[in-house]
Tab-separated table of C-alpha atoms and ligand atoms in Angstrom:
chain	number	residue	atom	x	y	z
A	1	UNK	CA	-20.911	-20.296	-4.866
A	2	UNK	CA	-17.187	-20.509	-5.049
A	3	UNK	CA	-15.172	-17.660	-4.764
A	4	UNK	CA	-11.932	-17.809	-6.657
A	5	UNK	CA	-9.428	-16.162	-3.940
A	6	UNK	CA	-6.153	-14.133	-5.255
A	7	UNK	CA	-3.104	-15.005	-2.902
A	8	UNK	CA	-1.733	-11.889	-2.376
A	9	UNK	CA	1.544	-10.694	0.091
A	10	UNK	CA	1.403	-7.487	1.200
A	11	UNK	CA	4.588	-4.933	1.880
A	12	UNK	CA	3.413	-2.528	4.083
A	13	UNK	CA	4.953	0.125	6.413
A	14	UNK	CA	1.944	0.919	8.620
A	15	UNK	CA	1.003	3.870	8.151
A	16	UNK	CA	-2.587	4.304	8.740
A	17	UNK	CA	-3.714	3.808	5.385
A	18	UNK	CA	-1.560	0.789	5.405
A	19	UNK	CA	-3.463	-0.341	8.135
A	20	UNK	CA	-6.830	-0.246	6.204
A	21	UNK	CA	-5.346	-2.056	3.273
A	22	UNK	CA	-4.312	-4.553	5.990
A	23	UNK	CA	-8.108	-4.577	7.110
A	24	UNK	CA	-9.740	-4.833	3.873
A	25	UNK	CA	-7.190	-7.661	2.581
A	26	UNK	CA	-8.443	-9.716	5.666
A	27	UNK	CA	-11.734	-9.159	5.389
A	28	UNK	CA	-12.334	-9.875	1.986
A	29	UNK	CA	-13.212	-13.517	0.706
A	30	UNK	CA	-11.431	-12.691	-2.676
A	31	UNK	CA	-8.038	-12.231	-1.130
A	32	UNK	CA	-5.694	-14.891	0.949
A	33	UNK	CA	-3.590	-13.156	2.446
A	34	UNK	CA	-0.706	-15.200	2.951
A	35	UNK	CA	2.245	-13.189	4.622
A	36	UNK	CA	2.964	-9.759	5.641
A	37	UNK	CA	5.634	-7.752	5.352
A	38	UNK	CA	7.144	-4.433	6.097
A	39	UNK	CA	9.580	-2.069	4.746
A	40	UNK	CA	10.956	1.249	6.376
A	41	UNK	CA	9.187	4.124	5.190
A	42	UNK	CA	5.912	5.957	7.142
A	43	UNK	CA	8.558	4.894	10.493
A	44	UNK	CA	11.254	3.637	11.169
A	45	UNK	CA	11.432	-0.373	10.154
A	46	UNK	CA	10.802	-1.521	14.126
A	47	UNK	CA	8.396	0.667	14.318
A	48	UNK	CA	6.513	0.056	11.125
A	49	UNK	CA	7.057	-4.060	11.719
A	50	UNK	CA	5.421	-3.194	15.470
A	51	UNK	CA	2.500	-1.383	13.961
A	52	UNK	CA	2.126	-4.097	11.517
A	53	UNK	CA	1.870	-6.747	14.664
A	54	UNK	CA	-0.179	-5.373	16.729
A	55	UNK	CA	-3.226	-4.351	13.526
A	56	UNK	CA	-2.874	-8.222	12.762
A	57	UNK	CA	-3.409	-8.876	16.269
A	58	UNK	CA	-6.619	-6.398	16.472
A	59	UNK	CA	-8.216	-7.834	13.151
A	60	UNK	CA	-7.627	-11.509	15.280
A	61	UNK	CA	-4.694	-12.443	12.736
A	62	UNK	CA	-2.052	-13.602	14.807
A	63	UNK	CA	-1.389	-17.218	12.240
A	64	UNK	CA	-0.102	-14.544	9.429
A	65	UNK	CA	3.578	-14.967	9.381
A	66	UNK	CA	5.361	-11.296	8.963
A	67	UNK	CA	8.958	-10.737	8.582
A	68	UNK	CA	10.677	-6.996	9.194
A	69	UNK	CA	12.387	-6.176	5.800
A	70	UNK	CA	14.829	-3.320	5.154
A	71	UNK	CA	16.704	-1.422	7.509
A	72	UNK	CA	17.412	2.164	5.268
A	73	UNK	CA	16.498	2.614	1.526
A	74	UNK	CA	18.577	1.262	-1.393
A	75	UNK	CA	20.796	4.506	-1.572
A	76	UNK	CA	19.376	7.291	0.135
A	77	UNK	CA	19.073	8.344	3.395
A	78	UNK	CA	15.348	7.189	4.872
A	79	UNK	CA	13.496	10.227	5.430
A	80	UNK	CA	10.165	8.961	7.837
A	81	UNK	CA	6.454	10.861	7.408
A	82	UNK	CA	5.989	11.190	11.395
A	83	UNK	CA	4.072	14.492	10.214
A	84	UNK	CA	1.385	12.496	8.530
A	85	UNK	CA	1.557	9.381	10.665
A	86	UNK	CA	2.466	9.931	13.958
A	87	UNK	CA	5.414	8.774	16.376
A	88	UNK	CA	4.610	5.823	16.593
A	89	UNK	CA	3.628	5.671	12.536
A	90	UNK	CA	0.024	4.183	13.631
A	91	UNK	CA	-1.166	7.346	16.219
A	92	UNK	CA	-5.042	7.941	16.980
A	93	UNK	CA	-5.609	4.568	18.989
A	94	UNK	CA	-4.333	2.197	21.160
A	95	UNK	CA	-3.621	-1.113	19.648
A	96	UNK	CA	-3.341	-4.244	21.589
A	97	UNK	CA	0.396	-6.363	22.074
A	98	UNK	CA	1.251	-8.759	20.203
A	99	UNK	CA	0.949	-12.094	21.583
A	100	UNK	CA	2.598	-13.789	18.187
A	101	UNK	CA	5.793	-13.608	17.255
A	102	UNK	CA	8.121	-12.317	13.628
A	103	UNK	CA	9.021	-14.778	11.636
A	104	UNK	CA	12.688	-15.980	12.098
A	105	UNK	CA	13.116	-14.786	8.085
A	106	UNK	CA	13.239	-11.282	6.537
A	107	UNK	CA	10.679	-10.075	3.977
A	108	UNK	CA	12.373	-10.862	1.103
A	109	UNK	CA	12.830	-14.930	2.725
A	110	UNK	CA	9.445	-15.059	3.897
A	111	UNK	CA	8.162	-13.806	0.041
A	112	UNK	CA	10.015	-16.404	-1.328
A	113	UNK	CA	8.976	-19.660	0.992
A	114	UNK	CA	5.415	-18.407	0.605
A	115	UNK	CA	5.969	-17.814	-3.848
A	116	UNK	CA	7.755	-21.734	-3.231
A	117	UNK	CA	5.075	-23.012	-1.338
A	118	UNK	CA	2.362	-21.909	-3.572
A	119	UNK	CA	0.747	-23.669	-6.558
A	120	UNK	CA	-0.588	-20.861	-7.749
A	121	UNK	CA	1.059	-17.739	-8.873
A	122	UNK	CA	1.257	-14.900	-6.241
A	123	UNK	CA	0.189	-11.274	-5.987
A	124	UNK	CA	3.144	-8.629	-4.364
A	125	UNK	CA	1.058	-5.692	-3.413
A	126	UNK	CA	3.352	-2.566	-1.988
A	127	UNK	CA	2.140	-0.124	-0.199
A	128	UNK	CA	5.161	1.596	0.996
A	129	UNK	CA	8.559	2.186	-0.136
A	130	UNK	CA	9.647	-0.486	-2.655
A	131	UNK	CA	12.902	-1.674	-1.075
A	132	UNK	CA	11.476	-5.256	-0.098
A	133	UNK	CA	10.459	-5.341	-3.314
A	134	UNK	CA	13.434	-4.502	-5.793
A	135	UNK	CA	15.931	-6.607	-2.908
A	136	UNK	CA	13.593	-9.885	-3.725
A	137	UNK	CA	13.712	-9.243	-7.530
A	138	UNK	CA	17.361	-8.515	-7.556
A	139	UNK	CA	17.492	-11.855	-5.127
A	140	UNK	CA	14.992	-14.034	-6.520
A	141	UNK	CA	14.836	-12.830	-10.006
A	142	UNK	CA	13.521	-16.427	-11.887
A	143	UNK	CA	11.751	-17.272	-8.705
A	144	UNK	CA	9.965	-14.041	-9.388
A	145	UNK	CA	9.283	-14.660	-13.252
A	146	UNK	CA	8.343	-17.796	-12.100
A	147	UNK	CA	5.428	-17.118	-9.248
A	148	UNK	CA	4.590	-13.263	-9.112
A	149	UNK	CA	1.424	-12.936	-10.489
A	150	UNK	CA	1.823	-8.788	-10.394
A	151	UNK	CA	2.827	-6.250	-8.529
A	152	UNK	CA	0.090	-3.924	-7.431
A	153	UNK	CA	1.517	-0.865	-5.876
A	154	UNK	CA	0.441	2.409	-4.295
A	155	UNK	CA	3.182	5.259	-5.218
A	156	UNK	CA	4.045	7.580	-7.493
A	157	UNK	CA	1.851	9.893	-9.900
A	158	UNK	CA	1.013	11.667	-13.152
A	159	UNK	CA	1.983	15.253	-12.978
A	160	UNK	CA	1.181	15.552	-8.764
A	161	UNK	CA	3.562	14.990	-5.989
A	162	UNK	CA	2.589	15.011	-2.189
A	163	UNK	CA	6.132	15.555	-0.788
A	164	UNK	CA	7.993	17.710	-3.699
A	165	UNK	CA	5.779	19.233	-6.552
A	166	UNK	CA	6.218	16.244	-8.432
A	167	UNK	CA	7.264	13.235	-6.339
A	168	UNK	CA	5.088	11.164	-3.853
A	169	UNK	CA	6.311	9.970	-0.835
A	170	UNK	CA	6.864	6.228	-1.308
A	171	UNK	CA	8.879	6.725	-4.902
A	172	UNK	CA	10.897	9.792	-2.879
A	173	UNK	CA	11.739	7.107	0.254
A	174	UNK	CA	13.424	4.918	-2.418
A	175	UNK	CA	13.608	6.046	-6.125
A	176	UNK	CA	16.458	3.694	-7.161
A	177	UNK	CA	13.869	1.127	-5.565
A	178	UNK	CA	11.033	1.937	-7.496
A	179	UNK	CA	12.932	2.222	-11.161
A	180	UNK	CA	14.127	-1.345	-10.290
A	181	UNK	CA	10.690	-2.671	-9.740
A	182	UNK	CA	9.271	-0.750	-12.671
A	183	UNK	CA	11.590	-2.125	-15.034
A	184	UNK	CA	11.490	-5.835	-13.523
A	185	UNK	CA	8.592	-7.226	-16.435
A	186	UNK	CA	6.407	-8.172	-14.091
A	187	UNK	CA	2.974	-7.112	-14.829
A	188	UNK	CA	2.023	-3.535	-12.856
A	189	UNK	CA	-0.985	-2.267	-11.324
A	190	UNK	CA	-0.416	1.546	-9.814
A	191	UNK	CA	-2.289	3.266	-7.905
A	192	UNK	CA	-1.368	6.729	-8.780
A	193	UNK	CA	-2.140	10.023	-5.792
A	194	UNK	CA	-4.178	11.051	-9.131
A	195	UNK	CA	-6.458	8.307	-8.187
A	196	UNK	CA	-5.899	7.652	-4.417
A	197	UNK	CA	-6.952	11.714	-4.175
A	198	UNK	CA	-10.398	10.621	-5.014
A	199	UNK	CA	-10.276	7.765	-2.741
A	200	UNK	CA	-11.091	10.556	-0.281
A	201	UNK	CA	-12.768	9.449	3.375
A	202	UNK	CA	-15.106	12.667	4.438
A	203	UNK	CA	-15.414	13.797	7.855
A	204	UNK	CA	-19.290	12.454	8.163
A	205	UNK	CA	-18.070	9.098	7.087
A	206	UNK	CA	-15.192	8.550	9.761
A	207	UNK	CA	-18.032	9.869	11.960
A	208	UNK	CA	-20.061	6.930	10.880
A	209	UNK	CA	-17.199	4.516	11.201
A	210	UNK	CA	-16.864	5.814	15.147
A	211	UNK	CA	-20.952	4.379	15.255
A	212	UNK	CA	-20.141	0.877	14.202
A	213	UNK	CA	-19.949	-1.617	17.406
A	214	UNK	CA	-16.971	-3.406	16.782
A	215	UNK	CA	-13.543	-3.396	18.599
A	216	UNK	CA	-11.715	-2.856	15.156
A	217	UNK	CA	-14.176	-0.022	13.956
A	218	UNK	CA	-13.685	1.855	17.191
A	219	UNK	CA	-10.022	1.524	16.951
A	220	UNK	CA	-9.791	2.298	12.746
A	221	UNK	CA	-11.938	5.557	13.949
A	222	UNK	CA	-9.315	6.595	16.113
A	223	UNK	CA	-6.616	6.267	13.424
A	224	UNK	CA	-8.625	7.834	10.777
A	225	UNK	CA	-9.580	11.053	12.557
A	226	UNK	CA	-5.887	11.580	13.346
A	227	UNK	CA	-4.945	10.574	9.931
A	228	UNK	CA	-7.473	13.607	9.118
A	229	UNK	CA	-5.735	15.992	11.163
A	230	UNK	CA	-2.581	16.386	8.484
A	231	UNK	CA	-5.097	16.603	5.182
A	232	UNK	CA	-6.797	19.249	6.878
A	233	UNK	CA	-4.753	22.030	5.891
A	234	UNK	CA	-6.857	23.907	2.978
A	235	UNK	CA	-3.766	23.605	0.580
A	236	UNK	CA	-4.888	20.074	-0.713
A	237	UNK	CA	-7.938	21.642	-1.263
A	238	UNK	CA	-9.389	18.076	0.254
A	239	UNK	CA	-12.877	17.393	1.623
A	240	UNK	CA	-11.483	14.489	3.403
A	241	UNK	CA	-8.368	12.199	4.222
A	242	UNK	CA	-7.070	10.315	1.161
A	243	UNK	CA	-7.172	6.709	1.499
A	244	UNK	CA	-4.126	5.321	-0.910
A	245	UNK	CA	-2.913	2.107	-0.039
A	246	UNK	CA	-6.602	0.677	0.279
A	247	UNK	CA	-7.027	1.429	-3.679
A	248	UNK	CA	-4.523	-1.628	-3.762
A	249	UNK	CA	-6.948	-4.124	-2.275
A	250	UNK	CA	-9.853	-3.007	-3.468
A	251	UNK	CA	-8.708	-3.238	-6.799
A	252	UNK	CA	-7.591	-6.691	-6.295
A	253	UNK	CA	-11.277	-7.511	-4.644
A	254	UNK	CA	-13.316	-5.281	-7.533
A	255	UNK	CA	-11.589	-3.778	-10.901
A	256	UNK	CA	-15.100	-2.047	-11.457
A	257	UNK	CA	-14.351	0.080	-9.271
A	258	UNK	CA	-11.747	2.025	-10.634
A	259	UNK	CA	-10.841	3.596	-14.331
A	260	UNK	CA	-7.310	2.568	-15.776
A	261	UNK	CA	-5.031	2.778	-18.735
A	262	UNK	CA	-2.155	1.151	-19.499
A	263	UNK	CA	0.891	3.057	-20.275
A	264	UNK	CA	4.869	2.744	-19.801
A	265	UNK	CA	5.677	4.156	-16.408
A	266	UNK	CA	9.413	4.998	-15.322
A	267	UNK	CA	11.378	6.638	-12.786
A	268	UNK	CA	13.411	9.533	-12.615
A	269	UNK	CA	16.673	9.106	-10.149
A	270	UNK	CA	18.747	11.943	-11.349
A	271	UNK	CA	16.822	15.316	-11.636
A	272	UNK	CA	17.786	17.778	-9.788
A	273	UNK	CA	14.079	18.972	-8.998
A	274	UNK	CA	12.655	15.248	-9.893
A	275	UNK	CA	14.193	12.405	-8.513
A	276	UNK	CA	11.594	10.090	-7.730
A	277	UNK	CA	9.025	11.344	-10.057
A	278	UNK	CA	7.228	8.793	-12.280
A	279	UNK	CA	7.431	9.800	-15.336
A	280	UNK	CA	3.804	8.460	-16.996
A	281	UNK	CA	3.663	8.192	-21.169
A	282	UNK	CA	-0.094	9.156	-21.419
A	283	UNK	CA	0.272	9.708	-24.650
A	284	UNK	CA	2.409	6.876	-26.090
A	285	UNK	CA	5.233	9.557	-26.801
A	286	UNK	CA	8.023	7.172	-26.389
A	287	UNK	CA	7.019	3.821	-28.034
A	288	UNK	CA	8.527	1.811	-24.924
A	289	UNK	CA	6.074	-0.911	-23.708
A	290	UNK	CA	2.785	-0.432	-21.767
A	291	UNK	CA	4.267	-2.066	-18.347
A	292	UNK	CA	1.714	-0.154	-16.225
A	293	UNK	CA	-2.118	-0.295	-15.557
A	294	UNK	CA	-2.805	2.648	-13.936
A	295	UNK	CA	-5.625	3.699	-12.340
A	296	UNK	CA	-6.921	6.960	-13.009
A	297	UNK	CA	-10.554	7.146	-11.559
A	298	UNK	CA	-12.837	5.544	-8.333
A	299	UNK	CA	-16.196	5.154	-7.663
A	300	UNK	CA	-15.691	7.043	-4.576
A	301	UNK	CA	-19.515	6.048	-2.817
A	302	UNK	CA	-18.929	2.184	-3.470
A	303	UNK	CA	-14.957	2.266	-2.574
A	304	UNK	CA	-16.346	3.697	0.879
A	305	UNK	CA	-19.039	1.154	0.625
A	306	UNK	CA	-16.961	-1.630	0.559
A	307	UNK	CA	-14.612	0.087	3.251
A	308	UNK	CA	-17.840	0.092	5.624
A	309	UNK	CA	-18.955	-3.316	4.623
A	310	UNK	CA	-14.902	-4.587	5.925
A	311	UNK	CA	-15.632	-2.799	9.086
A	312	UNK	CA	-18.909	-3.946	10.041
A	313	UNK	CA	-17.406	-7.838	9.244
A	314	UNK	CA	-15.576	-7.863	12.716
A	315	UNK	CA	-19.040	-7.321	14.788
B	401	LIG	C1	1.818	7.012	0.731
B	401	LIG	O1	2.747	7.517	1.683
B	401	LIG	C2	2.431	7.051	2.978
B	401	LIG	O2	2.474	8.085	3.911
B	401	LIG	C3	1.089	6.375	2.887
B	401	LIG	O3	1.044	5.255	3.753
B	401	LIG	C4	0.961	5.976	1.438
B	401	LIG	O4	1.507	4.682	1.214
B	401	LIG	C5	1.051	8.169	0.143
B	401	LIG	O5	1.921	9.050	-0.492
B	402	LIG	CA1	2.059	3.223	3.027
């Protein structure tokens, strides 16, 4: 059988849940994974480009060029999530040295020799801030029109917030960022918290991913149960860790998984009480164009499926 692959770049800042998107991309025969980048956001940007390193050298992925990206946000301070992630962004196990080295580029460089190089058209997925992002589209705008496929991003949300009432951490790192990308006209795929909420992990199933004999299982079961440790507190009301940038890649490897509806998604840089709230038309109330799919539901038991499957591929 031949399996039509998606080439996909992914702009990270690792992040646990970065990581996994990492893992899933690479183990997946749906997805080429042709470059990695990172962005400052979960850490600072050596530390996130580090972390990004040394997972690609314990998945055994050391030919995957990756270029460090931005330095601070587009206009605001960057504000890191060591709470959630950890000193080093990528606590909860120790991850080998690199023995490959950065690319002599930066992220928005290397996206653009790989979009160049490619006959195909390419998939951006973001899972952090979306600085790399809006630079290359303000940089590269026909190269962009030309050879992005999509964006797929994790960020944002309808009516939640995870670090003010109503604004999630990647959109908060770099608002101005994210209203760039979201007015750009590429196509969007979002992956919402309202969706990556449900993506939860439960504490039997990191147990299980501790019993799979694998290097990379034992290490991802370190980082999970300290990614645990911050969704513990009974205020998210969660059964589990929430697992949002792998709701990227698995939508790029299986759409069934997930519900979606397309709707015209914007930013808010401004409010007082909002900037860096996505502000989701649901309900068509403004007449602007539908320039978001965004996923509103999981099949929880096969997303965790396919999660275990990735794992047990390194034995
Ligand atoms: C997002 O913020 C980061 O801490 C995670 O890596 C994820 O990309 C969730 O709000
Ligand atoms: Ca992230």
């Amino acid at each position: 059988m031949v399996i039509l692959t998606k080439k996909i770049i992914l702009d990270c800042d690792p992040g646990h849940d970065d990581a996994l998107a990492l893992l899933l991309a690479v183990a997946s025969p749906e997805i080429e994974l042709k470059a990695v980048t990172t962005s400052a956001g979960n850490q600072t940007p050596e530390k996130t480009l580090n972390n990004a390193m040394r997972t690609l050298q314990l998945l055994g992925q050391t030919q995957i060029p990756v270029a460090g990206g931005n330095q601070t946000p587009l206009v605001k301070e960057l504000e890191t999530a060591g709470n959630v992630h950890g000193e080093s962004g990528l606590d909860g196990a120790e991850l080998p040295t690199p023995t490959f080295e950065v690319q002599p580029l930066t992220a928005i460089e290397l996206m653009a020799k790989v979009l160049r190089e490619s006959d195909e058209k390419v998939t951006l997925v973001v899972t952090g801030p979306m600085t790399n992002a809006a630079l290359f589209l303000r940089v590269y705008p026909d190269l962009a029109k030309e050879k992005l496929a999509q964006i797929v991003f994790m960020g944002g949300a309808m009516g939640l917030g995870n670090w003010t009432p109503s604004v999630e951490f990647n959109i908060f790192v770099d608002p101005e960022a994210a209203k760039i990308v979201l007015n750009a006209g590429i196509p969007l795929v979002m992956a919402p918290l309202n969706v990556t909420h449900q993506a939860q992990i439960l504490e039997d199933e990191i147990k299980q991913v501790g019993q799979i004999d694998n290097k990379v299982a034992k290490a991802f079961h370190g980082l999970l149960e300290f990614f645990g440790i911050y969704h513990k507190d009974p205020k998210w009301g969660f059964a589990g860790a929430p697992l949002h940038d792998p709701c990227t890649i698995a939508w790029l490897i299986d759409e069934t998984l997930f519900e979606t509806k397309k709707m015209n998604v914007d930013v808010e840089t401004t409010g007082e009480l909002t900037r860096g709230e996505t502000v989701c038309d649901y309900y068509e109330l403004t007449g602007k164009e539908k320039n978001t799919e965004v996923m509103l539901g999981i099949d929880r038991p096969r997303f965790i499926q396919l999660i275990m499957d990735s794992l047990r591929s390194f034995g």
